[in-house]
CSV table of C-alpha atoms and ligand atoms in Angstrom, one decimal:
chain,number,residue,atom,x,y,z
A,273,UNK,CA,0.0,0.0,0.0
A,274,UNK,CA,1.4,3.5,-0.7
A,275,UNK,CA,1.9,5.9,1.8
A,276,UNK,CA,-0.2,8.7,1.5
A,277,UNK,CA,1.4,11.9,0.4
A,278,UNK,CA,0.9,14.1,4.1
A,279,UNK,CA,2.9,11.3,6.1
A,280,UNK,CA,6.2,13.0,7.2
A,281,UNK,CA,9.3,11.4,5.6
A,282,UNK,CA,11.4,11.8,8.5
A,283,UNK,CA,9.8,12.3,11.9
A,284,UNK,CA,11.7,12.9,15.4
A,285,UNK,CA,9.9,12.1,18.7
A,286,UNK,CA,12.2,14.2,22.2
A,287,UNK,CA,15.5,12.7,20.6
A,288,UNK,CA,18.3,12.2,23.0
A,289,UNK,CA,22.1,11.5,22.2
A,290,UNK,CA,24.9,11.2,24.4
A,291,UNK,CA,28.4,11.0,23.0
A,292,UNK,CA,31.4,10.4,24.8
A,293,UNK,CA,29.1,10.2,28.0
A,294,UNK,CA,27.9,14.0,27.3
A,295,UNK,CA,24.4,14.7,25.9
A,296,UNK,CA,24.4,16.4,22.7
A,297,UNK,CA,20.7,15.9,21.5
A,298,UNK,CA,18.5,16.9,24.7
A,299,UNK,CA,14.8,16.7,23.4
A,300,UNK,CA,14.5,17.5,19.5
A,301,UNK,CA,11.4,17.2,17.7
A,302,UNK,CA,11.1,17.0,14.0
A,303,UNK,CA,8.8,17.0,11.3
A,304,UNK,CA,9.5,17.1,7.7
A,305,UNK,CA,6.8,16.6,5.2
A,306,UNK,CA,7.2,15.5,1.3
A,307,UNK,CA,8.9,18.0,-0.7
A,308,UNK,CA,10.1,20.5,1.9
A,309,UNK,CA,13.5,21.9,1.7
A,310,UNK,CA,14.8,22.3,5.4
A,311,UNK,CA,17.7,24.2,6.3
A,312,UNK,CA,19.4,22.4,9.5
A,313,UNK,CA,21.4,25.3,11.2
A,314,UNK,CA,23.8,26.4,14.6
A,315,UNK,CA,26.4,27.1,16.0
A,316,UNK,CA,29.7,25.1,15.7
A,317,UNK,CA,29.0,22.1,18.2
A,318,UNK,CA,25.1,22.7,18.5
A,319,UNK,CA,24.3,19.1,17.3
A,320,UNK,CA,23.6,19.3,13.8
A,321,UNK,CA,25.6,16.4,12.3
A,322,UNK,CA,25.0,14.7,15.3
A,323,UNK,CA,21.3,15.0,14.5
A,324,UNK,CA,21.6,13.8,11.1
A,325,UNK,CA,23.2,11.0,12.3
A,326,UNK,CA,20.6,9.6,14.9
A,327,UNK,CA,18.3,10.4,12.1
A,328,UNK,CA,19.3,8.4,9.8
A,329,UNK,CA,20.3,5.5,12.5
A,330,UNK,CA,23.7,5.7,12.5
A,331,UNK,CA,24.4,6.3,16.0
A,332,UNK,CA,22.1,4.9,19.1
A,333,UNK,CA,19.6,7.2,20.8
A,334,UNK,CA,19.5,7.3,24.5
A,335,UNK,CA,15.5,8.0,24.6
A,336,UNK,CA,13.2,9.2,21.6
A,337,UNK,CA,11.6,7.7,18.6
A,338,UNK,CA,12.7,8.5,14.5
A,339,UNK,CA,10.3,7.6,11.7
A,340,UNK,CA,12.6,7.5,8.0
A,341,UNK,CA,10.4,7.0,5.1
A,342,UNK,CA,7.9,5.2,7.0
A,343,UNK,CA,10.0,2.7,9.0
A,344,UNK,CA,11.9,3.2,12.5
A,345,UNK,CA,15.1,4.2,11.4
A,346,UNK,CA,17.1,1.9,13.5
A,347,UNK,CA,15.5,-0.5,11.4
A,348,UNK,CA,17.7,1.1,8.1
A,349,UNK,CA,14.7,-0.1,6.0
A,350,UNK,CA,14.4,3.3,3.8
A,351,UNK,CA,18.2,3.5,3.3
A,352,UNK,CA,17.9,2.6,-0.7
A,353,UNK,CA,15.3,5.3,-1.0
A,354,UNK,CA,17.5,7.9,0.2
A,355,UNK,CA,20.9,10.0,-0.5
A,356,UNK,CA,23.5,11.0,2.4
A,357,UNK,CA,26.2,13.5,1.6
A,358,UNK,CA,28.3,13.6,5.4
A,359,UNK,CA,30.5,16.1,6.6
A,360,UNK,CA,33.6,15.0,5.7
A,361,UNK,CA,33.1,13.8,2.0
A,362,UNK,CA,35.4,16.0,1.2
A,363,UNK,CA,38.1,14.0,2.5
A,364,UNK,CA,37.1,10.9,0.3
A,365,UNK,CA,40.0,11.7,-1.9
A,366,UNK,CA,41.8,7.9,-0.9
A,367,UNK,CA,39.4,6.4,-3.1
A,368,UNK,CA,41.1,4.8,-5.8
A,369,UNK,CA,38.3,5.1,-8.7
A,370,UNK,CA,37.5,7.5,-11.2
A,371,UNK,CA,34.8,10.3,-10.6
A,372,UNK,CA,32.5,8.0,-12.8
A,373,UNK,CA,32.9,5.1,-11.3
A,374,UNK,CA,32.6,6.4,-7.6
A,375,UNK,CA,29.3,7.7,-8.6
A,376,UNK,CA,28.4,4.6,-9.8
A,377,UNK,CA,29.0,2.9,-6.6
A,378,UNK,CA,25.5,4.9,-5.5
A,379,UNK,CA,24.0,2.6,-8.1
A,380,UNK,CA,24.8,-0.2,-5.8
A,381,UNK,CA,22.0,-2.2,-3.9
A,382,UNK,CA,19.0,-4.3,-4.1
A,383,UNK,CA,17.7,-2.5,-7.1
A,384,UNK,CA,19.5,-3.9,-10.7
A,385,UNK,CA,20.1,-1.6,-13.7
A,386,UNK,CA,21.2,-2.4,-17.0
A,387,UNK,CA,24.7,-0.4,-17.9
A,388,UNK,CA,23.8,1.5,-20.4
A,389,UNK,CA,21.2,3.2,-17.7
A,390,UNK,CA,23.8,3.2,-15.3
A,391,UNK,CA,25.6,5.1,-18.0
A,392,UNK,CA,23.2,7.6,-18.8
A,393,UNK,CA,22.4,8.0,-15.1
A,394,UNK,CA,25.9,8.7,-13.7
A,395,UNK,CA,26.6,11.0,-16.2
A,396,UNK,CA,23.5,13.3,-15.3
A,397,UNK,CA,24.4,13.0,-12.1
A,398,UNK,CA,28.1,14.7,-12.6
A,399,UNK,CA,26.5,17.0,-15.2
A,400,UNK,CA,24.2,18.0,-12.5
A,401,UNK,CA,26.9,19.1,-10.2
A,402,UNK,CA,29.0,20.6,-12.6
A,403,UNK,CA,31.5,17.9,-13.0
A,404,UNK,CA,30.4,16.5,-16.8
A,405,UNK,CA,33.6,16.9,-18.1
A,406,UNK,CA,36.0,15.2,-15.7
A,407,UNK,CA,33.9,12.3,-15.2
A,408,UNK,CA,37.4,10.1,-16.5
A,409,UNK,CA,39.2,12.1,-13.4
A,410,UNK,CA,40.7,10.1,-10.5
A,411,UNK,CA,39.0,11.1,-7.0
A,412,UNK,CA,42.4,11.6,-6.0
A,413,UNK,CA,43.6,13.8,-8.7
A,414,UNK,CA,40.4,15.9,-7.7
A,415,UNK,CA,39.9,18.8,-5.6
A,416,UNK,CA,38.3,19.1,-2.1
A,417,UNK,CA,35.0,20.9,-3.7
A,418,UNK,CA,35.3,18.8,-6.8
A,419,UNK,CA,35.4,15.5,-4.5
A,420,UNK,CA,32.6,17.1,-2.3
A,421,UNK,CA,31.1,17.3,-5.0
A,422,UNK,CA,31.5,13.9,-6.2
A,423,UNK,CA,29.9,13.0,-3.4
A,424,UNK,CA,26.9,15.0,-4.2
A,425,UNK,CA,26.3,13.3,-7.6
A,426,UNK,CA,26.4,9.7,-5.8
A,427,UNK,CA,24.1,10.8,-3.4
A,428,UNK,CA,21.7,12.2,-6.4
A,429,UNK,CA,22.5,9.5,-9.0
A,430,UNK,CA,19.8,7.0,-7.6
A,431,UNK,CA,16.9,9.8,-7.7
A,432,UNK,CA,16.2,9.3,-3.9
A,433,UNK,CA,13.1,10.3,-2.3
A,434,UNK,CA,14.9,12.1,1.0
A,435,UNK,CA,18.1,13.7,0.7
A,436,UNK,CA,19.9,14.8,3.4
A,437,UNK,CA,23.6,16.8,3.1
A,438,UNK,CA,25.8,18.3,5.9
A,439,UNK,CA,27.6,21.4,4.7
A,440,UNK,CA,27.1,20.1,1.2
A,441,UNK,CA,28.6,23.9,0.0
A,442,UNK,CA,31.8,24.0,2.5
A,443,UNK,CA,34.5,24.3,-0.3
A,444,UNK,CA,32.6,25.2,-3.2
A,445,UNK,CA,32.6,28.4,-4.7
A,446,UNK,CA,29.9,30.7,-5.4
A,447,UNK,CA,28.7,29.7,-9.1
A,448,UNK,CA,28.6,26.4,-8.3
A,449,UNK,CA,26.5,26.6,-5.5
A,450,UNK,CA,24.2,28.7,-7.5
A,451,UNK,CA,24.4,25.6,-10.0
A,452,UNK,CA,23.7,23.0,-7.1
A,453,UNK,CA,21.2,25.6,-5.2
A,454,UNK,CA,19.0,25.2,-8.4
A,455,UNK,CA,19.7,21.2,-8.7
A,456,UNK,CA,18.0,21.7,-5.3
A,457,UNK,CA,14.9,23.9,-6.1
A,458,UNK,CA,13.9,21.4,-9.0
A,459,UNK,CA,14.5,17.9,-7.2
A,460,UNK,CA,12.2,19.4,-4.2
A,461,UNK,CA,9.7,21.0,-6.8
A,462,UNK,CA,9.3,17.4,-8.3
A,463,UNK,CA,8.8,16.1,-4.7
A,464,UNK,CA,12.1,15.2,-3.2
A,465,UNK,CA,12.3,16.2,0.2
A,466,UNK,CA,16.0,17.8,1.3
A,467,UNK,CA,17.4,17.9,4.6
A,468,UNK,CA,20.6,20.3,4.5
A,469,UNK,CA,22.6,21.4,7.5
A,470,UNK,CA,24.2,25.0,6.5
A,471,UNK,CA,26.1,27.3,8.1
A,472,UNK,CA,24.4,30.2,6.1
A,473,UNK,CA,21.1,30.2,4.2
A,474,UNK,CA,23.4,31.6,1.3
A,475,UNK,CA,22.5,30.1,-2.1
A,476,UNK,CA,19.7,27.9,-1.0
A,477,UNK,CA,18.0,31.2,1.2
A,478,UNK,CA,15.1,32.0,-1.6
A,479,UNK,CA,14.3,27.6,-1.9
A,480,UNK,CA,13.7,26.7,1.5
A,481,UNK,CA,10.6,26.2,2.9
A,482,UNK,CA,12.1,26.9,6.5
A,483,UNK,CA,15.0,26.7,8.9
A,484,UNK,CA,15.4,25.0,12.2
A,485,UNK,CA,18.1,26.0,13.8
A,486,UNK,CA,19.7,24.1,16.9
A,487,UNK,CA,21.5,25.2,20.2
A,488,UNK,CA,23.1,23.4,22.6
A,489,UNK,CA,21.3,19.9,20.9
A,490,UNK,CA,17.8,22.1,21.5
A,491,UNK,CA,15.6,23.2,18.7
A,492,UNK,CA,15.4,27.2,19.2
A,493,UNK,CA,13.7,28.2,15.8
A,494,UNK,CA,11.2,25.6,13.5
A,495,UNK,CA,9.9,28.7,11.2
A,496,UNK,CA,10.4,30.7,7.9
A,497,UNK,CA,13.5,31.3,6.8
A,498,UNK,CA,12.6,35.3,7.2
A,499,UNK,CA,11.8,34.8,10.8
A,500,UNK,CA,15.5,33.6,11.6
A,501,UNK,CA,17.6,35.0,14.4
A,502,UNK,CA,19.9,37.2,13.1
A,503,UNK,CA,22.9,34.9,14.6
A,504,UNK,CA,21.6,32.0,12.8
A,505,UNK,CA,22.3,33.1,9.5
A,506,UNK,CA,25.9,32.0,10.4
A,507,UNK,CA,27.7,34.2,12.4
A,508,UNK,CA,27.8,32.9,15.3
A,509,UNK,CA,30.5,29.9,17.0
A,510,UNK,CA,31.4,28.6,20.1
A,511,UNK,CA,34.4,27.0,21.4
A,512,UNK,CA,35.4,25.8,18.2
A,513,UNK,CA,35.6,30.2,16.6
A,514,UNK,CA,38.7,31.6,15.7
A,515,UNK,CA,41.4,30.4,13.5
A,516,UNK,CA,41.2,27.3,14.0
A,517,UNK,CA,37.2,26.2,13.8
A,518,UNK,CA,37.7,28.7,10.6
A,519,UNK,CA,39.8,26.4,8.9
A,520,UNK,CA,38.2,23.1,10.3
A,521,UNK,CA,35.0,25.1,8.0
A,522,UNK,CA,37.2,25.6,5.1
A,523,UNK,CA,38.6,22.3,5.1
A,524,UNK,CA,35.1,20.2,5.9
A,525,UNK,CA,36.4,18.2,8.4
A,526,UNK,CA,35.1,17.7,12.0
A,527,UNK,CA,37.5,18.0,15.0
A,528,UNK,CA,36.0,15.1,17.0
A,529,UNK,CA,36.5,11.0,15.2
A,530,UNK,CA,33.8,9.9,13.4
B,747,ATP,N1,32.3,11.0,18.7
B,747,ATP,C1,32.1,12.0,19.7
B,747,ATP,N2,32.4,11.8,21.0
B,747,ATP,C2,32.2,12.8,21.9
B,747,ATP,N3,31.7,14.0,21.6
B,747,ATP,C3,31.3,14.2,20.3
B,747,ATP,C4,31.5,13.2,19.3
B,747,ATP,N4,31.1,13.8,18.1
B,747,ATP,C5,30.6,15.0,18.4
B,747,ATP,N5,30.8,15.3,19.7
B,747,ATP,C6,30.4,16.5,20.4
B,747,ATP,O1,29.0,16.7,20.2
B,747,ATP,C7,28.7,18.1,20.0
B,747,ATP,C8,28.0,18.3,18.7
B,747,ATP,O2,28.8,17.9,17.6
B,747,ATP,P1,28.3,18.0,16.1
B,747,ATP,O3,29.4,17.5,15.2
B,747,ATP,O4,27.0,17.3,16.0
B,747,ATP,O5,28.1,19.6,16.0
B,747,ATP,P2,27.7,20.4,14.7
B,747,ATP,O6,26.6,21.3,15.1
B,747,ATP,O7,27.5,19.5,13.5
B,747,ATP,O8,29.1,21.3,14.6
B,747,ATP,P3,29.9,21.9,13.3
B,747,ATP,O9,29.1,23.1,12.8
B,747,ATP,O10,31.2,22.3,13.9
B,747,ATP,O11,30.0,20.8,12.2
B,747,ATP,C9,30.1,18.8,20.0
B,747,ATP,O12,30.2,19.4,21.3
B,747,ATP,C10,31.1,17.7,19.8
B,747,ATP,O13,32.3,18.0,20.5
């Protein structure tokens, strides 16, 4: 039976995470419906990738519920139905495989495809970020943005229904996140919902259809994007400001292990 169209895709129930015996997720509700475009925004250390993680059941709760396309997501039963762009994709540059082929490898699962779809569909997916012409590349041979970017495209190249990026622009400059801003208008136009954590509305400001922006693993704004505190649109940082949470920005990466 299909799931009718108003069910949320992803839905969190007083989520609570505790890493390194510290809570980092104390209470966060969340309700995303088809199609929306929701910006996931905060502070450096206010929980974000840490939420996208426990919602996407990658790391254990401590209390709370998460519905993913229909299913607890502890379960992982949506995972083929959905595209994950993490933090540090960036830093994928070890993989020994050509842009191409590492886009292919988001073909991979319980679904088959002929190659010459395959073909057709990996190639959109590069053309879609940009990357059309150095599909042949090595990944290593690649840039940080162009490998973040990579990542994008595998992500994309299985048309999910949910997608869900952290800083998918960290790295990237301006025209192409205008190119991949608009990749991101249509898909949700055509009904794919989008998850993205941000660090400014930037590019993507004008698509959303609104921001929720965390502190200290609390929701403090669920509302339009125009209704934002003026610190969330991304100048704000705790412990990790300065130089150094500056370049860990710049550079995509996360200061804690994965
Ligand atoms: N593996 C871990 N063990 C212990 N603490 C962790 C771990 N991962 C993250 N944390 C802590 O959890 C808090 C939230 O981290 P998280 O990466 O979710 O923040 P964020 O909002 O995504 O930050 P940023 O904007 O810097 O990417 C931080 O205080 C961080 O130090």
């Amino acid at each position: 039976m299909s799931r009718p169209s108003t069910d949320p895709v992803l839905e969190a129930r007083d989520l609570h995470v505790s890493l390194g015996g510290s809570p980092v997720l104390d209470g966060v509700d969340l309700r995303i419906a088809p199609g929306e475009m929701v910006a996931l925004l905060g502070a450096n250390g206010s929980g974000k990738s840490t939420l996208l993680r426990a919602l996407l059941g990658l790391i254990p709760l401590a209390s709370g519920e998460v519905t993913l396309l229909g299913s607890p997501a502890r379960r992982r039963a949506g995972h083929d139905r959905l595209g994950y762009v993490p933090q540090d994709s960036a830093s994928g540059g070890s993989i020994p495989a050509t842009a191409r082929e590492a886009v292919a490898a988001g073909l991979l699962g319980p679904r088959t495809w002929t190659v010459r779809r395959s073909d057709r569909r990996v190639q959109e997916a590069l053309d879609a970020v940009g990357l059309g012409d150095l599909a042949g590349r090595p990944v290593t041979r690649m840039s940080g943005g162009q490998r973040r970017r990579v990542m994008i495209a595998r992500a994309l190249v299985r048309r999910p229904e949910l997608l869900v990026l952290d800083e998918p622009f960290a790295g990237i400059d301006l025209p192409t996140q205008e190119l991949i801003a608009g990749l991101f208008r249509d898909l949700s136009a055509s009904g794919t919902t989008i998850l993205v954590v941000l660090h400014e509305t930037g590019a993507l400001a004008e698509h959303l259809s609104r921001a929720v922006v965390l502190d200290h693993g609390r929701v403090v704004h669920d509302g339009p994007v125009s209704a934002l505190p003026a610190q969330s649109h991304g100048d704000d940082h705790d412990d990790h400001s300065g130089p150094a949470g500056h370049i860990d920005e710049c550079l995509g990466q996360e200061i804690h292990p994965a």
